[in-house]
PDB file of C-alpha atoms and ligand atoms in Angstrom:
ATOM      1  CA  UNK A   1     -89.889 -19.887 -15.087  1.00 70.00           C
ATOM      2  CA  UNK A   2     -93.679 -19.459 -16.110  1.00 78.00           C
ATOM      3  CA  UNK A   3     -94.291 -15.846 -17.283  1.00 94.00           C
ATOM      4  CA  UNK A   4     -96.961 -14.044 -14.835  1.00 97.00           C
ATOM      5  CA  UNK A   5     -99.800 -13.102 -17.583  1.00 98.00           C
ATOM      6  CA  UNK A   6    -100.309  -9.273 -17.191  1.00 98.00           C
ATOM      7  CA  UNK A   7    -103.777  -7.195 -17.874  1.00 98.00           C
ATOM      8  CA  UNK A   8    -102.838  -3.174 -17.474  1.00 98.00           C
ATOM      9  CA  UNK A   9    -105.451  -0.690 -17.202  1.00 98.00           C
ATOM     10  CA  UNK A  10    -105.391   2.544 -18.429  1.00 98.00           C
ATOM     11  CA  UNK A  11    -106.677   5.895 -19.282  1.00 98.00           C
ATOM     12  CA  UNK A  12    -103.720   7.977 -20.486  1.00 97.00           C
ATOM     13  CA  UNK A  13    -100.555   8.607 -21.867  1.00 97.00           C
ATOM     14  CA  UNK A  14     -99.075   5.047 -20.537  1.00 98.00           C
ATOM     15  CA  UNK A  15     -95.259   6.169 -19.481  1.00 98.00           C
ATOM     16  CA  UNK A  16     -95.769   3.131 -16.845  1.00 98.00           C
ATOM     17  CA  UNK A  17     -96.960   0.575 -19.015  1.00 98.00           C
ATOM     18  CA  UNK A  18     -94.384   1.839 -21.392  1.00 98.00           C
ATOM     19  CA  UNK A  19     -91.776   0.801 -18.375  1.00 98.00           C
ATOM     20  CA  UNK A  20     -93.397  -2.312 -17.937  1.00 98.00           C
ATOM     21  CA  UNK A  21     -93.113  -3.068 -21.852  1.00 98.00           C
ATOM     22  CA  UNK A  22     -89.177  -1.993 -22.238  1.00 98.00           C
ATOM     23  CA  UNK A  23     -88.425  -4.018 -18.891  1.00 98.00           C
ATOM     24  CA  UNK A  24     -90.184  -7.257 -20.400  1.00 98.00           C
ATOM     25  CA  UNK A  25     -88.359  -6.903 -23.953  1.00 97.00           C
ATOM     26  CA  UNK A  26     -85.068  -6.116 -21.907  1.00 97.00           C
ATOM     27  CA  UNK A  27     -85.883  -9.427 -19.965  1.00 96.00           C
ATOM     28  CA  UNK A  28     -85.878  -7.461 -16.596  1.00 95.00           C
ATOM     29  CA  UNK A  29     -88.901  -8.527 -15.852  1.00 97.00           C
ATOM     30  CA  UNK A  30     -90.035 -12.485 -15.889  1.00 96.00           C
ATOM     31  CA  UNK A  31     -94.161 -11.184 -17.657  1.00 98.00           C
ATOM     32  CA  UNK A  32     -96.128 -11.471 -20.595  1.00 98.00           C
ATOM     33  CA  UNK A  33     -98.449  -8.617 -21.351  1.00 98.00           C
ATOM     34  CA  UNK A  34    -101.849 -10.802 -21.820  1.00 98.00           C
ATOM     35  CA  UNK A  35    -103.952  -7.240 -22.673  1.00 98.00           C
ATOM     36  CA  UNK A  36    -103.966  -3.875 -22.496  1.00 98.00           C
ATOM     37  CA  UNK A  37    -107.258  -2.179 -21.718  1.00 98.00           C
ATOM     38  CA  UNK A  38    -108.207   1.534 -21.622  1.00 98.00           C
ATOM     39  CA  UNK A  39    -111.589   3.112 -20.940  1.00 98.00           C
ATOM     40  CA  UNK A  40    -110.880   6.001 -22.925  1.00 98.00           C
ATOM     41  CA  UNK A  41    -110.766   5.442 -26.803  1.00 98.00           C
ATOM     42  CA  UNK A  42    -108.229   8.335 -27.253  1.00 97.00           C
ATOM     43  CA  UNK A  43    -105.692   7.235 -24.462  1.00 98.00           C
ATOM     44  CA  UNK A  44    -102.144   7.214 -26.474  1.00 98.00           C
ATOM     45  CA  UNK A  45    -101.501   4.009 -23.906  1.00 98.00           C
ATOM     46  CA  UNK A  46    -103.316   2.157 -26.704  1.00 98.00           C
ATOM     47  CA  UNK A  47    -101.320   2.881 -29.392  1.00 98.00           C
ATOM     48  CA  UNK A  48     -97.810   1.877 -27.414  1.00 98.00           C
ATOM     49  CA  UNK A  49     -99.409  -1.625 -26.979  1.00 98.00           C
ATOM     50  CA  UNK A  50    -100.591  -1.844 -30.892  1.00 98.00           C
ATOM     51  CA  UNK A  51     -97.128  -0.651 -31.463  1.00 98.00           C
ATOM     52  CA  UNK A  52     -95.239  -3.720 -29.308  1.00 98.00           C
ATOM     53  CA  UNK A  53     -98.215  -6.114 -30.887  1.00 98.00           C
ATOM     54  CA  UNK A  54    -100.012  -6.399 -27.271  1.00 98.00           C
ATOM     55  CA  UNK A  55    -104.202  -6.945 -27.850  1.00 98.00           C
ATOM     56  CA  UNK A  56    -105.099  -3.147 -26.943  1.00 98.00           C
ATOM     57  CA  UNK A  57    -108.727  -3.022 -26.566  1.00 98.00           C
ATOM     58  CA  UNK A  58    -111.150  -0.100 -25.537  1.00 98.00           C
ATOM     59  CA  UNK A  59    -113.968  -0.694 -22.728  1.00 98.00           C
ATOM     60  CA  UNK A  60    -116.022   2.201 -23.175  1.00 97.00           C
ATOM     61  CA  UNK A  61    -117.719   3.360 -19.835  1.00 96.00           C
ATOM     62  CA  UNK A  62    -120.470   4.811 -21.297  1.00 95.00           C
ATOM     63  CA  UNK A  63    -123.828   3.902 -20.853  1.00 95.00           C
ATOM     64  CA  UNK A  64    -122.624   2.789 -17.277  1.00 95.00           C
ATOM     65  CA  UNK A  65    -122.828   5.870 -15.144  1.00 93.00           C
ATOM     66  CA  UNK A  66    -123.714   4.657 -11.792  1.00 93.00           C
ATOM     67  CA  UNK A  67    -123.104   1.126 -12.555  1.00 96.00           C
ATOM     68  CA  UNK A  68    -119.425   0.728 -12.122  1.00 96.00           C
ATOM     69  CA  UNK A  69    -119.842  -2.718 -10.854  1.00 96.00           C
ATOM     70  CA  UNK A  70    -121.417  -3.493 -13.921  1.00 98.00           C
ATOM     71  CA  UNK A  71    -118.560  -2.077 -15.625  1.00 98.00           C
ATOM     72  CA  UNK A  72    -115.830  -3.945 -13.596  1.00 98.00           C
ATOM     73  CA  UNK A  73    -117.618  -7.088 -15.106  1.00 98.00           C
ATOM     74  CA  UNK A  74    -117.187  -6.315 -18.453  1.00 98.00           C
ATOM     75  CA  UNK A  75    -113.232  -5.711 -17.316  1.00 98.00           C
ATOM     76  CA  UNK A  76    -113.296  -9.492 -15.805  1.00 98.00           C
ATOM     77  CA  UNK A  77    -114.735 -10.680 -18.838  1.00 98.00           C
ATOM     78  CA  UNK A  78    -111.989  -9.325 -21.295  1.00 98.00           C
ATOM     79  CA  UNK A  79    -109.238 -10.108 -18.627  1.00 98.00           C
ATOM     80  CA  UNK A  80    -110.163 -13.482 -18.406  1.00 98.00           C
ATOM     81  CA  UNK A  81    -110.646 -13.967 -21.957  1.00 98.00           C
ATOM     82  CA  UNK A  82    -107.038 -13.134 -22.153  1.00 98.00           C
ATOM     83  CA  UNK A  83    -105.780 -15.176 -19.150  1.00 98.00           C
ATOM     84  CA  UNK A  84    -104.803 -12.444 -16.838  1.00 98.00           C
ATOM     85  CA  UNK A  85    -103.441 -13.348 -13.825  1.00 98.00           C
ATOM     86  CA  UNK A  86    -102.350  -9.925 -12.693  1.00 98.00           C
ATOM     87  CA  UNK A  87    -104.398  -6.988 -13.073  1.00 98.00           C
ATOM     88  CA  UNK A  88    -102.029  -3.805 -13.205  1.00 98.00           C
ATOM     89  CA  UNK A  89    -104.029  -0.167 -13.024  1.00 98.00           C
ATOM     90  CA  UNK A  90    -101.415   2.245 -14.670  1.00 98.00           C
ATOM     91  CA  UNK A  91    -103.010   5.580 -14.706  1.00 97.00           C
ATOM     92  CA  UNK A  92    -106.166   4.496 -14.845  1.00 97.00           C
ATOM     93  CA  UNK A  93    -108.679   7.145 -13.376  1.00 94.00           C
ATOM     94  CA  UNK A  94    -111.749   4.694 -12.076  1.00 95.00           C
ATOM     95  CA  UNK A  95    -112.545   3.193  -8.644  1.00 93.00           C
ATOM     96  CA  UNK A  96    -112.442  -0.466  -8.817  1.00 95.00           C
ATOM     97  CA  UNK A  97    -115.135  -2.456  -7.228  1.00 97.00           C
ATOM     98  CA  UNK A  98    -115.702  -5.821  -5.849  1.00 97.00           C
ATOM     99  CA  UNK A  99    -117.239  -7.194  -9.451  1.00 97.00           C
ATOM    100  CA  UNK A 100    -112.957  -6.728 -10.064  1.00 98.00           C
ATOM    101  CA  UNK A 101    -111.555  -7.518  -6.404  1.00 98.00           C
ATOM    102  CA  UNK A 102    -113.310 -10.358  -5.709  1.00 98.00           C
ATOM    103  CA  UNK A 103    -112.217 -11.829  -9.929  1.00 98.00           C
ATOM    104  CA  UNK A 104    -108.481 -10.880  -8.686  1.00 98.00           C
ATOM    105  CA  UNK A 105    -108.148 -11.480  -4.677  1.00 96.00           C
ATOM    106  CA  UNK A 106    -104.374 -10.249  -3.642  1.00 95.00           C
ATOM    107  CA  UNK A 107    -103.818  -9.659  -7.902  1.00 98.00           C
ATOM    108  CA  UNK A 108    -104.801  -6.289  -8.304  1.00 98.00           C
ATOM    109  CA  UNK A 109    -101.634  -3.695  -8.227  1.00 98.00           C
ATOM    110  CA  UNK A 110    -101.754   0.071  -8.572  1.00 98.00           C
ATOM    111  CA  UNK A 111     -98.985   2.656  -8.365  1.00 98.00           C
ATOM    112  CA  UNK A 112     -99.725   6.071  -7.072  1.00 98.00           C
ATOM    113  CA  UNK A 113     -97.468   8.947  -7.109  1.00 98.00           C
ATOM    114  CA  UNK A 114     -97.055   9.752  -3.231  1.00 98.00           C
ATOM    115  CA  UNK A 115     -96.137   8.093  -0.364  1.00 97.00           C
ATOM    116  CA  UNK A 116     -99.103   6.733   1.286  1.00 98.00           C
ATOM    117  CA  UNK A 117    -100.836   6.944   3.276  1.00 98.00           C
ATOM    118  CA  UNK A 118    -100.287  10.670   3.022  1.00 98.00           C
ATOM    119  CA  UNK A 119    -101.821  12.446   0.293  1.00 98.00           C
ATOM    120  CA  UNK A 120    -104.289   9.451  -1.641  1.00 98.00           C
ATOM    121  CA  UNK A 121    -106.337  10.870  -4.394  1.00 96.00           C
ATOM    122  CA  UNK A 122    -106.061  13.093  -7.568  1.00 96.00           C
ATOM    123  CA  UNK A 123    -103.188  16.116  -7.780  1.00 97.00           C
ATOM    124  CA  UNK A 124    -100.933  14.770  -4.798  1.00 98.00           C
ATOM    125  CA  UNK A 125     -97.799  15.923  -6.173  1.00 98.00           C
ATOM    126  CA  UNK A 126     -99.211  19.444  -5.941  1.00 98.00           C
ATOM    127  CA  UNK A 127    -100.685  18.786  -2.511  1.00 98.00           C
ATOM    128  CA  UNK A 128     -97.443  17.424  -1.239  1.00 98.00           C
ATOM    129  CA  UNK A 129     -95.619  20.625  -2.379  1.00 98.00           C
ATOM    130  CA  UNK A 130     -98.573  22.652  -0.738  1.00 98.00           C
ATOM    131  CA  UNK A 131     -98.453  21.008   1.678  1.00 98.00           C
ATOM    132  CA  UNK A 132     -94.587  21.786   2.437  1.00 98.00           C
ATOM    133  CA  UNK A 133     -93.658  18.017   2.814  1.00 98.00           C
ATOM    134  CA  UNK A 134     -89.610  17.695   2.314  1.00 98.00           C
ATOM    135  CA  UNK A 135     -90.239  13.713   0.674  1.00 97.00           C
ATOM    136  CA  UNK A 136     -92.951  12.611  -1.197  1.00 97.00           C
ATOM    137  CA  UNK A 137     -92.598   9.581  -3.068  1.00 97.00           C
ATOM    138  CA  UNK A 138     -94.399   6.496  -5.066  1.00 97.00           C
ATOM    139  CA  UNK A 139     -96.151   3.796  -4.312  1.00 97.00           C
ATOM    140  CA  UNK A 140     -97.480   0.269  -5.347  1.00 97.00           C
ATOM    141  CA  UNK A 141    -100.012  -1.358  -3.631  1.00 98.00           C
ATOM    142  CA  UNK A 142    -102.342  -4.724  -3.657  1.00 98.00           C
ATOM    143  CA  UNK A 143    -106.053  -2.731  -4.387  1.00 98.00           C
ATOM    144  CA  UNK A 144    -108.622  -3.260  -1.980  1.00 96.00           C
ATOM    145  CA  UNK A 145    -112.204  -1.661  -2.026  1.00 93.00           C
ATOM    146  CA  UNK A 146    -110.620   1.802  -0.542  1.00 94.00           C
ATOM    147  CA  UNK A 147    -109.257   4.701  -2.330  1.00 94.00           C
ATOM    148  CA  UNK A 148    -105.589   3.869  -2.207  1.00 96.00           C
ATOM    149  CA  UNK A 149    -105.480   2.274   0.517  1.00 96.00           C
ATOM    150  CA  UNK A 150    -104.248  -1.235   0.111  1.00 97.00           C
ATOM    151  CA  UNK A 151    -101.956  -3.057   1.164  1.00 97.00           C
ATOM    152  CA  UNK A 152     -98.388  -1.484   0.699  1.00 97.00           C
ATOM    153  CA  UNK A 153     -95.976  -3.771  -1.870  1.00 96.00           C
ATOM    154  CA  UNK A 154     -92.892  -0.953  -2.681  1.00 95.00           C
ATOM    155  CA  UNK A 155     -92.171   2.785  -2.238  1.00 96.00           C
ATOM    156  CA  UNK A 156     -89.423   4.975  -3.460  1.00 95.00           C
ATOM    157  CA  UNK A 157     -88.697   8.209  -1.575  1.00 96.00           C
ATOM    158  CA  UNK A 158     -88.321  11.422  -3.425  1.00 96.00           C
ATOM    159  CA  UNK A 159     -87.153  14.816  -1.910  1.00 97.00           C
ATOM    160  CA  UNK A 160     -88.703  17.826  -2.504  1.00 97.00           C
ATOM    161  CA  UNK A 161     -86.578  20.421  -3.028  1.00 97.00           C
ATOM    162  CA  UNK A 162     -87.237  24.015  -2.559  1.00 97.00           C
ATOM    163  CA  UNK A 163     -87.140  25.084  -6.321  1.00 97.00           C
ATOM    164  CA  UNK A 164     -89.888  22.077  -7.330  1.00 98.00           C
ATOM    165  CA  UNK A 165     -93.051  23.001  -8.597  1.00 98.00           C
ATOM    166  CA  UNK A 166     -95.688  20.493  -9.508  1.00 98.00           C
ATOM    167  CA  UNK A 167     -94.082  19.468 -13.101  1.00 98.00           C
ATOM    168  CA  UNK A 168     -90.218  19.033 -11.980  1.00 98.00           C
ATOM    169  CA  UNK A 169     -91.784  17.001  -8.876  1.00 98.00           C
ATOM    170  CA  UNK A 170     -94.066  15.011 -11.169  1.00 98.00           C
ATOM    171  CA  UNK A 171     -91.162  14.140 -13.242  1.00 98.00           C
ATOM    172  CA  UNK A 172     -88.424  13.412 -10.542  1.00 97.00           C
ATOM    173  CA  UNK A 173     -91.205  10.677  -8.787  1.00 98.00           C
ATOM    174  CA  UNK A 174     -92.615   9.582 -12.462  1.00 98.00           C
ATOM    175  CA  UNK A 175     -88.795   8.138 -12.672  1.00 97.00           C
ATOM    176  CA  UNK A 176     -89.265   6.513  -9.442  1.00 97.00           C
ATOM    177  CA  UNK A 177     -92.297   4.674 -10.490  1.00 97.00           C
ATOM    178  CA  UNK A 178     -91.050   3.628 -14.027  1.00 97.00           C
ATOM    179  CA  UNK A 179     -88.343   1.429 -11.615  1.00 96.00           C
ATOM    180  CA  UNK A 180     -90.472   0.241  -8.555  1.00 96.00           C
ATOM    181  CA  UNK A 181     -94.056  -0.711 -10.328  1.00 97.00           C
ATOM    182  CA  UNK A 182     -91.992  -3.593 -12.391  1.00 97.00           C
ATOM    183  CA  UNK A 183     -89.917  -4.303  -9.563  1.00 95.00           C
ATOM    184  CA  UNK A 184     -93.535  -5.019  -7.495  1.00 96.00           C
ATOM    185  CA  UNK A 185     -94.419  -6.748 -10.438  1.00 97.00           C
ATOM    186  CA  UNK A 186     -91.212  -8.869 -10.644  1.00 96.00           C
ATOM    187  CA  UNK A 187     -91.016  -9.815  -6.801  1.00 95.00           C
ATOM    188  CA  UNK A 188     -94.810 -10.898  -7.706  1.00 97.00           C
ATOM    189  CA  UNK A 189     -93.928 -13.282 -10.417  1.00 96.00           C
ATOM    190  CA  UNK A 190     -91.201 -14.995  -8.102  1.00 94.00           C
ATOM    191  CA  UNK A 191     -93.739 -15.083  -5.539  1.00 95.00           C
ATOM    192  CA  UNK A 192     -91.827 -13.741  -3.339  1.00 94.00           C
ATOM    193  CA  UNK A 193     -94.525 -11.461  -1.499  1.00 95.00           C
ATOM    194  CA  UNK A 194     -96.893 -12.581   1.308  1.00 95.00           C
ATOM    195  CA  UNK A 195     -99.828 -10.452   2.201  1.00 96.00           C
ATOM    196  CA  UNK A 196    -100.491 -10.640   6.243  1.00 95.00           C
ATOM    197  CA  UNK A 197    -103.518  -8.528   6.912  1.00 93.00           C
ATOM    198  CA  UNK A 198    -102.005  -4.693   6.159  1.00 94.00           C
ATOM    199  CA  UNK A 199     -98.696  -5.383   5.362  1.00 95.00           C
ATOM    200  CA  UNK A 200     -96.798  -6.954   2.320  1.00 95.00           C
ATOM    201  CA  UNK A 201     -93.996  -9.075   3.320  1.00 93.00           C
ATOM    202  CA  UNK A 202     -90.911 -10.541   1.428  1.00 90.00           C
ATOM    203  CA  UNK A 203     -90.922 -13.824   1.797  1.00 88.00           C
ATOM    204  CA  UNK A 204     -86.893 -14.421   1.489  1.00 79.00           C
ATOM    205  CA  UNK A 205     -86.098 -12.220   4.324  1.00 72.00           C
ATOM    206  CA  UNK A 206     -85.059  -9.263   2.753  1.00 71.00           C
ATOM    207  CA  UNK A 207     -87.216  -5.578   3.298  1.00 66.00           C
ATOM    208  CA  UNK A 208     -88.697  -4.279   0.220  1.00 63.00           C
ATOM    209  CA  UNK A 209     -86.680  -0.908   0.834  1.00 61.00           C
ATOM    210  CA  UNK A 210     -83.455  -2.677  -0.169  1.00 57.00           C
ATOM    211  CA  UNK A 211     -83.217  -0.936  -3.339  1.00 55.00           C
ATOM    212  CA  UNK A 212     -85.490   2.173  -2.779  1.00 57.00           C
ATOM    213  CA  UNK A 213     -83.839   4.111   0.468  1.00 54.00           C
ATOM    214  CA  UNK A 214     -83.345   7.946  -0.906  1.00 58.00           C
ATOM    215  CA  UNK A 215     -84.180   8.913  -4.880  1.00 61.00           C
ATOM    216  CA  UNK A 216     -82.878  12.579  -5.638  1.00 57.00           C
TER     217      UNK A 216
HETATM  218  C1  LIG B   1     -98.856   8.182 -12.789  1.00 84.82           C
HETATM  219  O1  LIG B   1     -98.161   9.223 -12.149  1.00 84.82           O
HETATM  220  C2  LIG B   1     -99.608   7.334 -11.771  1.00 84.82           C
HETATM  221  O2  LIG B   1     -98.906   7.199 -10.577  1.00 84.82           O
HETATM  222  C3  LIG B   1    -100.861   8.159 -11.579  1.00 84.82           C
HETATM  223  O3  LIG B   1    -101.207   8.583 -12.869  1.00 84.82           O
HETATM  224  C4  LIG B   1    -100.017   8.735 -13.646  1.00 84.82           C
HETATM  225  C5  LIG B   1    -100.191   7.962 -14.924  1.00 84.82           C
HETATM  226  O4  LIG B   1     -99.125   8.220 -15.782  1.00 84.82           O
HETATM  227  N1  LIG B   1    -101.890   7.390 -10.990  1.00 84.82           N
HETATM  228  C6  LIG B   1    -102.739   7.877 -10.088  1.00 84.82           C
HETATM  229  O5  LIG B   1    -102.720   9.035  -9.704  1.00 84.82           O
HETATM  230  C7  LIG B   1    -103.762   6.872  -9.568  1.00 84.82           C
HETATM  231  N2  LIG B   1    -104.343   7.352  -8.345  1.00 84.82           N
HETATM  232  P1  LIG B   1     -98.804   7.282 -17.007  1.00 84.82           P
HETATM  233  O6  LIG B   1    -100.122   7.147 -17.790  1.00 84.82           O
HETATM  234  O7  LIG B   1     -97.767   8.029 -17.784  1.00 84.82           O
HETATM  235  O8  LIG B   1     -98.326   5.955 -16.483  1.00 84.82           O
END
């Protein structure tokens, strides 16, 4: 089977990509990591791909304040230099626009660490836990020009227990999303999923809950 070329974006430490990387060199997942791209120079994501030889390169965003279309096309440029055909954001902290969207229709994926569409944003493990929610969750979803509000791929259900606090929460769904983001990824590179308007469908008849009922 042809291996789905991969672009990840980042800005951080890179625990997902680093998920994404042991699940390709395990053969768990059928991908190729084309590029890994970071906006911030320091982001320790870029030395895990330098360490597994992927082409880490740094788009800096300065100099584009206000221009973050502008800024999506120098993205496109470097993905398609490197023959992306899936874009996967993994921690990375900027909005995409349509300069990206429109480069990658339906091949944009993100994960986000809560089940949406409850709690989209920045700090939602600590504003599910505020909150009082008893499950919060991960997500991966196809991007569109929202703020996490695509179309939903894959979600794994955490609980929250009574004792969490925002790290031991962060770290109970972090394990969630290491699994389901290469899962998405996987059922991607079978072509298994169908996008019909909202929702994500599998197109061999099984639900993409299968695997992901109840995580403690
Ligand atoms: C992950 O928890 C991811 O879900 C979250 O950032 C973290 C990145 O961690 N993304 C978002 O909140 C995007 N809205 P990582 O760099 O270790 O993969």
């Amino acid at each position: 089977m042809k291996k789905v070329k991969l672009g990840v974006l980042v800005s951080g430490r890179g625990s997902n990509l680093q998920a994404i990387i042991d699940n390709i060199e395990s053969s768990a997942l059928a991908a190729e990591l084309a590029v890994v791209i970071s906006d911030q120079a320091d982001a320790f994501s870029l030395e895990r791909a330098k360490k597994h030889n992927i082409p880490a390169v740094h788009v800096s965003a300065k100099g584009y304040k206000g221009k973050r279309d502008e800024y999506d096309a120098l993205l496109v440029k470097e993905l398609r230099k490197h023959g992306v055909e899936l874009v996967v954001l993994a921690g990375f902290m900027r909005i995409i626009t349509p300069a990206l969207l429109k480069a990658f229709p339906n091949r944009v994926m993100n994960i986000h660490p809560a089940l949406l569409p409850s709690f989209p944003g920045l700090h939602v493990q600590k504003a599910a836990l505020m909150h009082g929610a008893k499950f919060s969750g991960c997500t991966v979803h196809f991007v569109d020009e929202g703020m996490d509000t695509g179309p939903i791929i894959i979600q794994a259900v955490v609980p929250v227990l009574d004792n969490d606090n925002e790290d031991t929460l962060s770290a109970r769904i972090l394990k969630q999303e290491h699994k389901i983001y290469s899962r998405a990824i996987q059922l991607y590179a079978e072509g298994k999923l169908k996008v019909e308007g909202r929702r994500v469908l599998l197109t061999d008849g099984r639900t993409s809950t299968d695997d992901h009922l109840i995580n403690p």
